Amino acid sequence: MWTGERQTTKMRIKYLEAALNQDIQYFDTEVRTSDVVFAINTDAVMVQDAISEKQYGNWLLALVTLAVVPLIAVIGAIHTTTLAKLSAKSQEALSQGGNIVEQTVVEIRVVLAFVGESRTLQSYSSALKIAQKIGYKTGFAKGMGLGPTYFVVFCCYALLLWYGGYLVRHHYTNGGLAIAIMFAVMLGGLGLGQSAPSMSAFAKAKVAAAKIYRIIDHKPGIDRNSESGLELESVSGLVELKNVDFAYPSRPEVKILNNFSLSVPAGKTIALVGSSGSGKSTVEEERESGERKRKHA
């Protein structure tokens, strides 16, 4: 438990550092804000669940049940692969639902102003219905995985009852030893059958870790922590935009800025006035982007 907590804590820190160092357009095209929160709160817990108490085994039970290990392994492999695919789809659906809720809460005044409550509820309900359908499939897959496992275990139980009785009848062993072996194999088989939830934990952790390390391993176009680049000897304080055209990568067909120019002398304060979506925030983002590009030129 302590090792799992320590490793996931480091993973959370690296993930947040990587997310904060990404470019603005990365969150417009690749990752949503809710995905970052979901990864830190949920995906990291799944990884911790897999690398903590799930990594425990008893070599004695594994040795006793060696005869059925190949069959159990095949069933487990099919079971784990199926659960991994369903887990990825379920997490994506839940993430979409969380994103809808987060955006609604943050912009609750806008939602109420445009009477968008019903539409928001429909979107959230649709995301949950997708997750619900995947949950049904996951439950069916777990049943199909555990069913054959228990079938194999109890077939071994029946075989040992028959063979143990044969050995006792012909005086090759005594009843106590036969019963002991029978229950040892039965409990070992049940233990392997009950390991399916742990396999599910590994499958979920694999999907969650892939999402976390996708951001950790992504290299931004501008490295904020780099010391290299052109250092200006003096700064006049003049901020100027000339003939700027801009559209967000997620909606390239919609122009936010079209041949926009702005000049702000040093020491002056200006105000950008306009309706929502007219590009006020975009002007500030472009200015900050230009500052970072000059620092790393």
PDB file of C-alpha atoms in Angstrom:
ATOM      1  CA  MET A   1       0.000   0.000   0.000  1.00  0.00           C
ATOM      2  CA  TRP A   2       2.776   2.445   0.959  1.00  0.00           C
ATOM      3  CA  THR A   3       4.681   1.762  -2.265  1.00  0.00           C
ATOM      4  CA  GLY A   4       1.568   2.223  -4.395  1.00  0.00           C
ATOM      5  CA  GLU A   5       0.722   5.518  -2.657  1.00  0.00           C
ATOM      6  CA  ARG A   6       4.271   6.811  -3.095  1.00  0.00           C
ATOM      7  CA  GLN A   7       4.446   5.926  -6.791  1.00  0.00           C
ATOM      8  CA  THR A   8       1.042   7.393  -7.638  1.00  0.00           C
ATOM      9  CA  THR A   9       1.903  10.589  -5.732  1.00  0.00           C
ATOM     10  CA  LYS A  10       4.973  11.033  -7.934  1.00  0.00           C
ATOM     11  CA  MET A  11       2.845  10.243 -10.992  1.00  0.00           C
ATOM     12  CA  ARG A  12       0.276  12.892 -10.019  1.00  0.00           C
ATOM     13  CA  ILE A  13       3.007  15.527  -9.558  1.00  0.00           C
ATOM     14  CA  LYS A  14       4.653  14.728 -12.904  1.00  0.00           C
ATOM     15  CA  TYR A  15       1.265  14.698 -14.627  1.00  0.00           C
ATOM     16  CA  LEU A  16       0.282  18.119 -13.258  1.00  0.00           C
ATOM     17  CA  GLU A  17       3.699  19.595 -14.104  1.00  0.00           C
ATOM     18  CA  ALA A  18       3.422  18.278 -17.670  1.00  0.00           C
ATOM     19  CA  ALA A  19      -0.140  19.589 -18.013  1.00  0.00           C
ATOM     20  CA  LEU A  20       0.822  23.076 -16.803  1.00  0.00           C
ATOM     21  CA  ASN A  21       3.712  23.227 -19.273  1.00  0.00           C
ATOM     22  CA  GLN A  22       1.606  22.457 -22.356  1.00  0.00           C
ATOM     23  CA  ASP A  23       0.747  25.066 -24.983  1.00  0.00           C
ATOM     24  CA  ILE A  24      -2.689  26.705 -24.963  1.00  0.00           C
ATOM     25  CA  GLN A  25      -3.710  25.045 -28.235  1.00  0.00           C
ATOM     26  CA  TYR A  26      -2.982  21.600 -26.752  1.00  0.00           C
ATOM     27  CA  PHE A  27      -5.988  21.985 -24.430  1.00  0.00           C
ATOM     28  CA  ASP A  28      -8.095  23.119 -27.374  1.00  0.00           C
ATOM     29  CA  THR A  29      -7.391  20.079 -29.552  1.00  0.00           C
ATOM     30  CA  GLU A  30      -6.036  17.205 -27.440  1.00  0.00           C
ATOM     31  CA  VAL A  31      -7.115  17.431 -23.800  1.00  0.00           C
ATOM     32  CA  ARG A  32      -9.987  19.108 -21.972  1.00  0.00           C
ATOM     33  CA  THR A  33      -9.691  20.673 -18.523  1.00  0.00           C
ATOM     34  CA  SER A  34     -11.991  18.037 -17.063  1.00  0.00           C
ATOM     35  CA  ASP A  35      -9.698  15.291 -18.416  1.00  0.00           C
ATOM     36  CA  VAL A  36      -6.839  16.631 -16.276  1.00  0.00           C
ATOM     37  CA  VAL A  37      -8.994  16.646 -13.129  1.00  0.00           C
ATOM     38  CA  PHE A  38     -10.408  13.198 -13.968  1.00  0.00           C
ATOM     39  CA  ALA A  39      -6.921  11.759 -14.488  1.00  0.00           C
ATOM     40  CA  ILE A  40      -5.589  13.077 -11.167  1.00  0.00           C
ATOM     41  CA  ASN A  41      -8.641  12.015  -9.144  1.00  0.00           C
ATOM     42  CA  THR A  42      -9.665   8.765 -10.851  1.00  0.00           C
ATOM     43  CA  ASP A  43      -7.030   7.363 -13.213  1.00  0.00           C
ATOM     44  CA  ALA A  44      -4.252   7.662 -10.622  1.00  0.00           C
ATOM     45  CA  VAL A  45      -6.394   5.771  -8.088  1.00  0.00           C
ATOM     46  CA  MET A  46      -6.864   2.931 -10.603  1.00  0.00           C
ATOM     47  CA  VAL A  47      -3.108   2.709 -11.100  1.00  0.00           C
ATOM     48  CA  GLN A  48      -2.561   2.669  -7.325  1.00  0.00           C
ATOM     49  CA  ASP A  49      -5.185  -0.056  -6.934  1.00  0.00           C
ATOM     50  CA  ALA A  50      -3.292  -2.259  -9.384  1.00  0.00           C
ATOM     51  CA  ILE A  51       0.217  -1.786  -7.952  1.00  0.00           C
ATOM     52  CA  SER A  52      -0.739  -2.133  -4.275  1.00  0.00           C
ATOM     53  CA  GLU A  53      -2.400  -5.195  -2.735  1.00  0.00           C
ATOM     54  CA  LYS A  54      -3.156  -6.728  -6.160  1.00  0.00           C
ATOM     55  CA  GLN A  55       0.518  -7.712  -6.481  1.00  0.00           C
ATOM     56  CA  TYR A  56       0.313 -10.590  -4.060  1.00  0.00           C
ATOM     57  CA  GLY A  57       0.556 -14.300  -4.734  1.00  0.00           C
ATOM     58  CA  ASN A  58       1.029 -17.644  -2.969  1.00  0.00           C
ATOM     59  CA  TRP A  59       3.489 -19.899  -4.713  1.00  0.00           C
ATOM     60  CA  LEU A  60       2.226 -22.955  -2.811  1.00  0.00           C
ATOM     61  CA  LEU A  61      -1.300 -22.589  -4.156  1.00  0.00           C
ATOM     62  CA  ALA A  62       0.092 -21.885  -7.617  1.00  0.00           C
ATOM     63  CA  LEU A  63       2.153 -25.089  -7.389  1.00  0.00           C
ATOM     64  CA  VAL A  64      -0.839 -27.227  -6.313  1.00  0.00           C
ATOM     65  CA  THR A  65      -3.030 -25.870  -9.113  1.00  0.00           C
ATOM     66  CA  LEU A  66      -0.286 -26.130 -11.746  1.00  0.00           C
ATOM     67  CA  ALA A  67      -2.271 -28.667 -13.750  1.00  0.00           C
ATOM     68  CA  VAL A  68      -5.070 -26.191 -14.531  1.00  0.00           C
ATOM     69  CA  VAL A  69      -2.908 -23.069 -14.874  1.00  0.00           C
ATOM     70  CA  PRO A  70      -2.721 -23.165 -18.710  1.00  0.00           C
ATOM     71  CA  LEU A  71      -6.500 -23.329 -19.065  1.00  0.00           C
ATOM     72  CA  ILE A  72      -6.994 -20.646 -16.419  1.00  0.00           C
ATOM     73  CA  ALA A  73      -4.395 -18.474 -18.175  1.00  0.00           C
ATOM     74  CA  VAL A  74      -6.212 -18.697 -21.512  1.00  0.00           C
ATOM     75  CA  ILE A  75      -9.543 -17.812 -19.904  1.00  0.00           C
ATOM     76  CA  GLY A  76      -7.928 -14.971 -17.970  1.00  0.00           C
ATOM     77  CA  ALA A  77      -6.213 -13.561 -21.061  1.00  0.00           C
ATOM     78  CA  ILE A  78      -9.480 -13.407 -23.008  1.00  0.00           C
ATOM     79  CA  HIS A  79     -11.262 -11.984 -19.973  1.00  0.00           C
ATOM     80  CA  THR A  80      -8.626  -9.298 -19.326  1.00  0.00           C
ATOM     81  CA  THR A  81      -8.439  -8.207 -22.962  1.00  0.00           C
ATOM     82  CA  THR A  82     -12.206  -7.801 -23.149  1.00  0.00           C
ATOM     83  CA  LEU A  83     -12.348  -5.853 -19.881  1.00  0.00           C
ATOM     84  CA  ALA A  84      -9.523  -3.553 -20.995  1.00  0.00           C
ATOM     85  CA  LYS A  85     -11.436  -2.515 -24.119  1.00  0.00           C
ATOM     86  CA  LEU A  86     -14.676  -2.007 -22.216  1.00  0.00           C
ATOM     87  CA  SER A  87     -12.876  -0.105 -19.457  1.00  0.00           C
ATOM     88  CA  ALA A  88     -11.407   2.360 -21.963  1.00  0.00           C
ATOM     89  CA  LYS A  89     -14.842   3.033 -23.466  1.00  0.00           C
ATOM     90  CA  SER A  90     -16.430   3.401 -20.028  1.00  0.00           C
ATOM     91  CA  GLN A  91     -13.821   5.894 -18.840  1.00  0.00           C
ATOM     92  CA  GLU A  92     -14.251   7.954 -22.006  1.00  0.00           C
ATOM     93  CA  ALA A  93     -18.030   8.106 -21.523  1.00  0.00           C
ATOM     94  CA  LEU A  94     -17.699   9.068 -17.850  1.00  0.00           C
ATOM     95  CA  SER A  95     -15.106  11.705 -18.744  1.00  0.00           C
ATOM     96  CA  GLN A  96     -17.506  13.243 -21.261  1.00  0.00           C
ATOM     97  CA  GLY A  97     -20.226  13.337 -18.623  1.00  0.00           C
ATOM     98  CA  GLY A  98     -17.870  14.988 -16.141  1.00  0.00           C
ATOM     99  CA  ASN A  99     -16.886  17.567 -18.735  1.00  0.00           C
ATOM    100  CA  ILE A 100     -20.548  18.459 -19.336  1.00  0.00           C
ATOM    101  CA  VAL A 101     -21.167  18.910 -15.606  1.00  0.00           C
ATOM    102  CA  GLU A 102     -18.027  21.007 -15.114  1.00  0.00           C
ATOM    103  CA  GLN A 103     -18.806  23.323 -18.031  1.00  0.00           C
ATOM    104  CA  THR A 104     -22.407  23.699 -16.857  1.00  0.00           C
ATOM    105  CA  VAL A 105     -21.411  24.618 -13.298  1.00  0.00           C
ATOM    106  CA  VAL A 106     -18.743  27.079 -14.445  1.00  0.00           C
ATOM    107  CA  GLU A 107     -21.075  28.750 -16.975  1.00  0.00           C
ATOM    108  CA  ILE A 108     -24.306  28.273 -15.017  1.00  0.00           C
ATOM    109  CA  ARG A 109     -25.409  31.880 -15.617  1.00  0.00           C
ATOM    110  CA  VAL A 110     -25.024  31.498 -19.369  1.00  0.00           C
ATOM    111  CA  VAL A 111     -26.944  28.205 -19.292  1.00  0.00           C
ATOM    112  CA  LEU A 112     -29.795  29.795 -17.363  1.00  0.00           C
ATOM    113  CA  ALA A 113     -29.780  32.921 -19.537  1.00  0.00           C
ATOM    114  CA  PHE A 114     -30.238  30.870 -22.721  1.00  0.00           C
ATOM    115  CA  VAL A 115     -32.628  28.368 -21.067  1.00  0.00           C
ATOM    116  CA  GLY A 116     -30.238  25.522 -21.770  1.00  0.00           C
ATOM    117  CA  GLU A 117     -31.084  23.357 -18.763  1.00  0.00           C
ATOM    118  CA  SER A 118     -33.015  20.745 -20.755  1.00  0.00           C
ATOM    119  CA  ARG A 119     -30.358  20.487 -23.434  1.00  0.00           C
ATOM    120  CA  THR A 120     -27.630  20.120 -20.802  1.00  0.00           C
ATOM    121  CA  LEU A 121     -29.576  17.391 -19.004  1.00  0.00           C
ATOM    122  CA  GLN A 122     -30.113  15.553 -22.287  1.00  0.00           C
ATOM    123  CA  SER A 123     -26.391  15.694 -23.097  1.00  0.00           C
ATOM    124  CA  TYR A 124     -25.459  14.460 -19.626  1.00  0.00           C
ATOM    125  CA  SER A 125     -28.108  11.732 -19.750  1.00  0.00           C
ATOM    126  CA  SER A 126     -26.828  10.559 -23.146  1.00  0.00           C
ATOM    127  CA  ALA A 127     -23.275  10.280 -21.799  1.00  0.00           C
ATOM    128  CA  LEU A 128     -24.496   8.297 -18.789  1.00  0.00           C
ATOM    129  CA  LYS A 129     -26.586   5.986 -20.978  1.00  0.00           C
ATOM    130  CA  ILE A 130     -23.485   5.143 -22.996  1.00  0.00           C
ATOM    131  CA  ALA A 131     -21.614   4.361 -19.774  1.00  0.00           C
ATOM    132  CA  GLN A 132     -24.590   2.313 -18.564  1.00  0.00           C
ATOM    133  CA  LYS A 133     -24.650   0.173 -21.720  1.00  0.00           C
ATOM    134  CA  ILE A 134     -20.920  -0.405 -21.422  1.00  0.00           C
ATOM    135  CA  GLY A 135     -21.478  -1.353 -17.769  1.00  0.00           C
ATOM    136  CA  TYR A 136     -23.960  -4.033 -18.841  1.00  0.00           C
ATOM    137  CA  LYS A 137     -21.414  -5.413 -21.306  1.00  0.00           C
ATOM    138  CA  THR A 138     -18.716  -5.315 -18.624  1.00  0.00           C
ATOM    139  CA  GLY A 139     -20.906  -7.269 -16.217  1.00  0.00           C
ATOM    140  CA  PHE A 140     -21.635  -9.862 -18.890  1.00  0.00           C
ATOM    141  CA  ALA A 141     -17.916 -10.136 -19.691  1.00  0.00           C
ATOM    142  CA  LYS A 142     -17.074 -10.616 -16.003  1.00  0.00           C
ATOM    143  CA  GLY A 143     -19.691 -13.349 -15.759  1.00  0.00           C
ATOM    144  CA  MET A 144     -18.336 -15.095 -18.835  1.00  0.00           C
ATOM    145  CA  GLY A 145     -14.848 -14.880 -17.335  1.00  0.00           C
ATOM    146  CA  LEU A 146     -15.697 -16.076 -13.835  1.00  0.00           C
ATOM    147  CA  GLY A 147     -18.097 -18.803 -15.013  1.00  0.00           C
ATOM    148  CA  PRO A 148     -15.519 -20.918 -16.870  1.00  0.00           C
ATOM    149  CA  THR A 149     -13.033 -20.343 -14.046  1.00  0.00           C
ATOM    150  CA  TYR A 150     -15.383 -21.799 -11.431  1.00  0.00           C
ATOM    151  CA  PHE A 151     -16.332 -24.587 -13.851  1.00  0.00           C
ATOM    152  CA  VAL A 152     -12.692 -25.673 -14.144  1.00  0.00           C
ATOM    153  CA  VAL A 153     -12.156 -25.461 -10.370  1.00  0.00           C
ATOM    154  CA  PHE A 154     -15.150 -27.630  -9.527  1.00  0.00           C
ATOM    155  CA  CYS A 155     -14.300 -30.101 -12.282  1.00  0.00           C
ATOM    156  CA  CYS A 156     -10.968 -30.542 -10.513  1.00  0.00           C
ATOM    157  CA  TYR A 157     -12.886 -30.916  -7.231  1.00  0.00           C
ATOM    158  CA  ALA A 158     -15.008 -33.714  -8.719  1.00  0.00           C
ATOM    159  CA  LEU A 159     -11.946 -35.408 -10.197  1.00  0.00           C
ATOM    160  CA  LEU A 160     -10.161 -35.365  -6.842  1.00  0.00           C
ATOM    161  CA  LEU A 161     -13.218 -36.790  -5.069  1.00  0.00           C
ATOM    162  CA  TRP A 162     -13.334 -39.676  -7.487  1.00  0.00           C
ATOM    163  CA  TYR A 163      -9.596 -40.306  -7.578  1.00  0.00           C
ATOM    164  CA  GLY A 164      -9.217 -39.780  -3.814  1.00  0.00           C
ATOM    165  CA  GLY A 165     -11.911 -42.371  -3.171  1.00  0.00           C
ATOM    166  CA  TYR A 166     -10.135 -44.755  -5.522  1.00  0.00           C
ATOM    167  CA  LEU A 167      -6.823 -44.315  -3.654  1.00  0.00           C
ATOM    168  CA  VAL A 168      -8.448 -44.776  -0.232  1.00  0.00           C
ATOM    169  CA  ARG A 169     -10.309 -47.882  -1.380  1.00  0.00           C
ATOM    170  CA  HIS A 170      -7.076 -49.460  -2.615  1.00  0.00           C
ATOM    171  CA  HIS A 171      -5.121 -48.369   0.496  1.00  0.00           C
ATOM    172  CA  TYR A 172      -2.733 -46.037  -1.376  1.00  0.00           C
ATOM    173  CA  THR A 173      -3.531 -43.189   1.027  1.00  0.00           C
ATOM    174  CA  ASN A 174      -5.805 -42.336   3.917  1.00  0.00           C
ATOM    175  CA  GLY A 175      -8.997 -40.316   3.934  1.00  0.00           C
ATOM    176  CA  GLY A 176      -7.520 -37.346   5.825  1.00  0.00           C
ATOM    177  CA  LEU A 177      -4.721 -36.807   3.335  1.00  0.00           C
ATOM    178  CA  ALA A 178      -7.081 -37.207   0.374  1.00  0.00           C
ATOM    179  CA  ILE A 179      -9.489 -34.622   1.816  1.00  0.00           C
ATOM    180  CA  ALA A 180      -6.599 -32.252   2.568  1.00  0.00           C
ATOM    181  CA  ILE A 181      -5.340 -32.442  -1.012  1.00  0.00           C
ATOM    182  CA  MET A 182      -8.879 -32.106  -2.347  1.00  0.00           C
ATOM    183  CA  PHE A 183      -9.571 -28.903  -0.389  1.00  0.00           C
ATOM    184  CA  ALA A 184      -6.132 -27.502  -1.146  1.00  0.00           C
ATOM    185  CA  VAL A 185      -6.740 -27.807  -4.881  1.00  0.00           C
ATOM    186  CA  MET A 186     -10.307 -26.527  -4.528  1.00  0.00           C
ATOM    187  CA  LEU A 187      -9.235 -23.431  -2.584  1.00  0.00           C
ATOM    188  CA  GLY A 188      -6.378 -22.876  -4.983  1.00  0.00           C
ATOM    189  CA  GLY A 189      -8.758 -23.017  -7.927  1.00  0.00           C
ATOM    190  CA  LEU A 190     -11.181 -20.673  -6.199  1.00  0.00           C
ATOM    191  CA  GLY A 191      -8.315 -18.312  -5.497  1.00  0.00           C
ATOM    192  CA  LEU A 192      -7.427 -18.243  -9.174  1.00  0.00           C
ATOM    193  CA  GLY A 193     -11.075 -17.724 -10.071  1.00  0.00           C
ATOM    194  CA  GLN A 194     -11.307 -14.818  -7.635  1.00  0.00           C
ATOM    195  CA  SER A 195      -8.214 -13.254  -9.167  1.00  0.00           C
ATOM    196  CA  ALA A 196     -10.377 -12.089 -12.080  1.00  0.00           C
ATOM    197  CA  PRO A 197     -11.272  -8.811 -10.288  1.00  0.00           C
ATOM    198  CA  SER A 198      -7.556  -8.215  -9.795  1.00  0.00           C
ATOM    199  CA  MET A 199      -7.037  -8.807 -13.509  1.00  0.00           C
ATOM    200  CA  SER A 200      -9.740  -6.230 -14.082  1.00  0.00           C
ATOM    201  CA  ALA A 201      -7.831  -3.803 -11.855  1.00  0.00           C
ATOM    202  CA  PHE A 202      -4.692  -4.297 -13.949  1.00  0.00           C
ATOM    203  CA  ALA A 203      -6.699  -3.748 -17.127  1.00  0.00           C
ATOM    204  CA  LYS A 204      -8.206  -0.517 -15.790  1.00  0.00           C
ATOM    205  CA  ALA A 205      -4.813   0.653 -14.531  1.00  0.00           C
ATOM    206  CA  LYS A 206      -3.268   0.044 -17.951  1.00  0.00           C
ATOM    207  CA  VAL A 207      -5.888   2.241 -19.619  1.00  0.00           C
ATOM    208  CA  ALA A 208      -5.639   4.939 -16.933  1.00  0.00           C
ATOM    209  CA  ALA A 209      -1.827   4.999 -16.993  1.00  0.00           C
ATOM    210  CA  ALA A 210      -1.820   5.339 -20.785  1.00  0.00           C
ATOM    211  CA  LYS A 211      -3.966   8.487 -20.498  1.00  0.00           C
ATOM    212  CA  ILE A 212      -1.735   9.940 -17.770  1.00  0.00           C
ATOM    213  CA  TYR A 213       1.560   9.284 -19.551  1.00  0.00           C
ATOM    214  CA  ARG A 214       0.165  10.621 -22.831  1.00  0.00           C
ATOM    215  CA  ILE A 215       0.414  14.099 -21.314  1.00  0.00           C
ATOM    216  CA  ILE A 216       3.570  13.427 -19.285  1.00  0.00           C
ATOM    217  CA  ASP A 217       5.431  12.270 -22.420  1.00  0.00           C
ATOM    218  CA  HIS A 218       4.048  15.017 -24.676  1.00  0.00           C
ATOM    219  CA  LYS A 219       6.664  17.688 -25.427  1.00  0.00           C
ATOM    220  CA  PRO A 220       5.206  21.196 -25.824  1.00  0.00           C
ATOM    221  CA  GLY A 221       6.308  23.374 -28.720  1.00  0.00           C
ATOM    222  CA  ILE A 222       7.598  25.958 -26.243  1.00  0.00           C
ATOM    223  CA  ASP A 223       9.494  24.648 -23.215  1.00  0.00           C
ATOM    224  CA  ARG A 224       8.870  27.108 -20.388  1.00  0.00           C
ATOM    225  CA  ASN A 225      11.605  25.584 -18.237  1.00  0.00           C
ATOM    226  CA  SER A 226      14.308  25.963 -20.900  1.00  0.00           C
ATOM    227  CA  GLU A 227      17.062  28.529 -20.240  1.00  0.00           C
ATOM    228  CA  SER A 228      17.972  28.846 -23.922  1.00  0.00           C
ATOM    229  CA  GLY A 229      16.652  31.572 -26.199  1.00  0.00           C
ATOM    230  CA  LEU A 230      17.146  35.218 -27.048  1.00  0.00           C
ATOM    231  CA  GLU A 231      17.343  37.580 -24.068  1.00  0.00           C
ATOM    232  CA  LEU A 232      16.338  41.167 -24.816  1.00  0.00           C
ATOM    233  CA  GLU A 233      18.698  43.836 -23.507  1.00  0.00           C
ATOM    234  CA  SER A 234      15.911  46.379 -23.068  1.00  0.00           C
ATOM    235  CA  VAL A 235      12.124  46.405 -23.286  1.00  0.00           C
ATOM    236  CA  SER A 236      10.223  49.541 -24.308  1.00  0.00           C
ATOM    237  CA  GLY A 237       6.863  48.279 -23.075  1.00  0.00           C
ATOM    238  CA  LEU A 238       5.082  48.790 -26.402  1.00  0.00           C
ATOM    239  CA  VAL A 239       2.576  46.047 -27.212  1.00  0.00           C
ATOM    240  CA  GLU A 240       1.583  45.885 -30.874  1.00  0.00           C
ATOM    241  CA  LEU A 241      -0.417  43.464 -32.988  1.00  0.00           C
ATOM    242  CA  LYS A 242      -0.347  43.925 -36.767  1.00  0.00           C
ATOM    243  CA  ASN A 243      -2.792  42.316 -39.206  1.00  0.00           C
ATOM    244  CA  VAL A 244      -3.403  39.253 -37.034  1.00  0.00           C
ATOM    245  CA  ASP A 245      -5.586  36.411 -38.346  1.00  0.00           C
ATOM    246  CA  PHE A 246      -6.511  33.718 -35.838  1.00  0.00           C
ATOM    247  CA  ALA A 247      -8.761  30.662 -35.567  1.00  0.00           C
ATOM    248  CA  TYR A 248      -8.749  27.942 -32.924  1.00  0.00           C
ATOM    249  CA  PRO A 249      -7.332  24.579 -34.103  1.00  0.00           C
ATOM    250  CA  SER A 250     -10.539  22.810 -33.079  1.00  0.00           C
ATOM    251  CA  ARG A 251     -12.641  25.132 -35.321  1.00  0.00           C
ATOM    252  CA  PRO A 252     -10.407  26.366 -38.151  1.00  0.00           C
ATOM    253  CA  GLU A 253     -13.411  27.434 -40.253  1.00  0.00           C
ATOM    254  CA  VAL A 254     -14.438  30.097 -37.674  1.00  0.00           C
ATOM    255  CA  LYS A 255     -12.191  33.183 -37.714  1.00  0.00           C
ATOM    256  CA  ILE A 256     -11.899  34.809 -34.304  1.00  0.00           C
ATOM    257  CA  LEU A 257      -9.544  37.582 -35.431  1.00  0.00           C
ATOM    258  CA  ASN A 258      -9.509  38.866 -39.023  1.00  0.00           C
ATOM    259  CA  ASN A 259      -6.780  41.347 -40.007  1.00  0.00           C
ATOM    260  CA  PHE A 260      -6.767  42.679 -36.439  1.00  0.00           C
ATOM    261  CA  SER A 261      -4.326  45.416 -35.402  1.00  0.00           C
ATOM    262  CA  LEU A 262      -3.744  46.966 -31.988  1.00  0.00           C
ATOM    263  CA  SER A 263      -1.099  49.258 -30.512  1.00  0.00           C
ATOM    264  CA  VAL A 264      -0.752  49.872 -26.765  1.00  0.00           C
ATOM    265  CA  PRO A 265       1.952  52.407 -25.774  1.00  0.00           C
ATOM    266  CA  ALA A 266       4.003  51.844 -22.628  1.00  0.00           C
ATOM    267  CA  GLY A 267       2.239  52.897 -19.442  1.00  0.00           C
ATOM    268  CA  LYS A 268      -1.190  53.085 -21.050  1.00  0.00           C
ATOM    269  CA  THR A 269      -4.253  51.112 -19.996  1.00  0.00           C
ATOM    270  CA  ILE A 270      -6.876  50.062 -22.530  1.00  0.00           C
ATOM    271  CA  ALA A 271     -10.133  48.132 -22.357  1.00  0.00           C
ATOM    272  CA  LEU A 272     -11.392  45.642 -24.931  1.00  0.00           C
ATOM    273  CA  VAL A 273     -15.176  45.840 -25.197  1.00  0.00           C
ATOM    274  CA  GLY A 274     -17.384  43.431 -27.107  1.00  0.00           C
ATOM    275  CA  SER A 275     -19.971  40.695 -26.895  1.00  0.00           C
ATOM    276  CA  SER A 276     -19.185  37.172 -25.759  1.00  0.00           C
ATOM    277  CA  GLY A 277     -17.155  35.313 -28.387  1.00  0.00           C
ATOM    278  CA  SER A 278     -15.941  38.467 -30.139  1.00  0.00           C
ATOM    279  CA  GLY A 279     -12.273  37.689 -29.437  1.00  0.00           C
ATOM    280  CA  LYS A 280     -11.400  39.700 -26.312  1.00  0.00           C
ATOM    281  CA  SER A 281      -9.749  36.775 -24.532  1.00  0.00           C
ATOM    282  CA  THR A 282      -8.121  35.667 -27.781  1.00  0.00           C
ATOM    283  CA  VAL A 283      -6.296  39.009 -28.085  1.00  0.00           C
ATOM    284  CA  GLU A 284      -4.790  38.501 -24.619  1.00  0.00           C
ATOM    285  CA  GLU A 285      -3.856  34.892 -25.437  1.00  0.00           C
ATOM    286  CA  GLU A 286      -2.139  36.016 -28.635  1.00  0.00           C
ATOM    287  CA  ARG A 287      -0.192  38.631 -26.697  1.00  0.00           C
ATOM    288  CA  GLU A 288       0.961  36.067 -24.117  1.00  0.00           C
ATOM    289  CA  SER A 289       1.803  33.601 -26.892  1.00  0.00           C
ATOM    290  CA  GLY A 290       3.907  36.248 -28.601  1.00  0.00           C
ATOM    291  CA  GLU A 291       5.757  36.980 -25.358  1.00  0.00           C
ATOM    292  CA  ARG A 292       6.634  33.292 -24.896  1.00  0.00           C
ATOM    293  CA  LYS A 293       7.738  32.918 -28.508  1.00  0.00           C
ATOM    294  CA  ARG A 294      10.083  35.912 -28.206  1.00  0.00           C
ATOM    295  CA  LYS A 295      11.580  34.499 -25.012  1.00  0.00           C
ATOM    296  CA  HIS A 296      12.294  31.158 -26.720  1.00  0.00           C
ATOM    297  CA  ALA A 297      13.281  32.519 -30.124  1.00  0.00           C
TER     298      ALA A 297
END
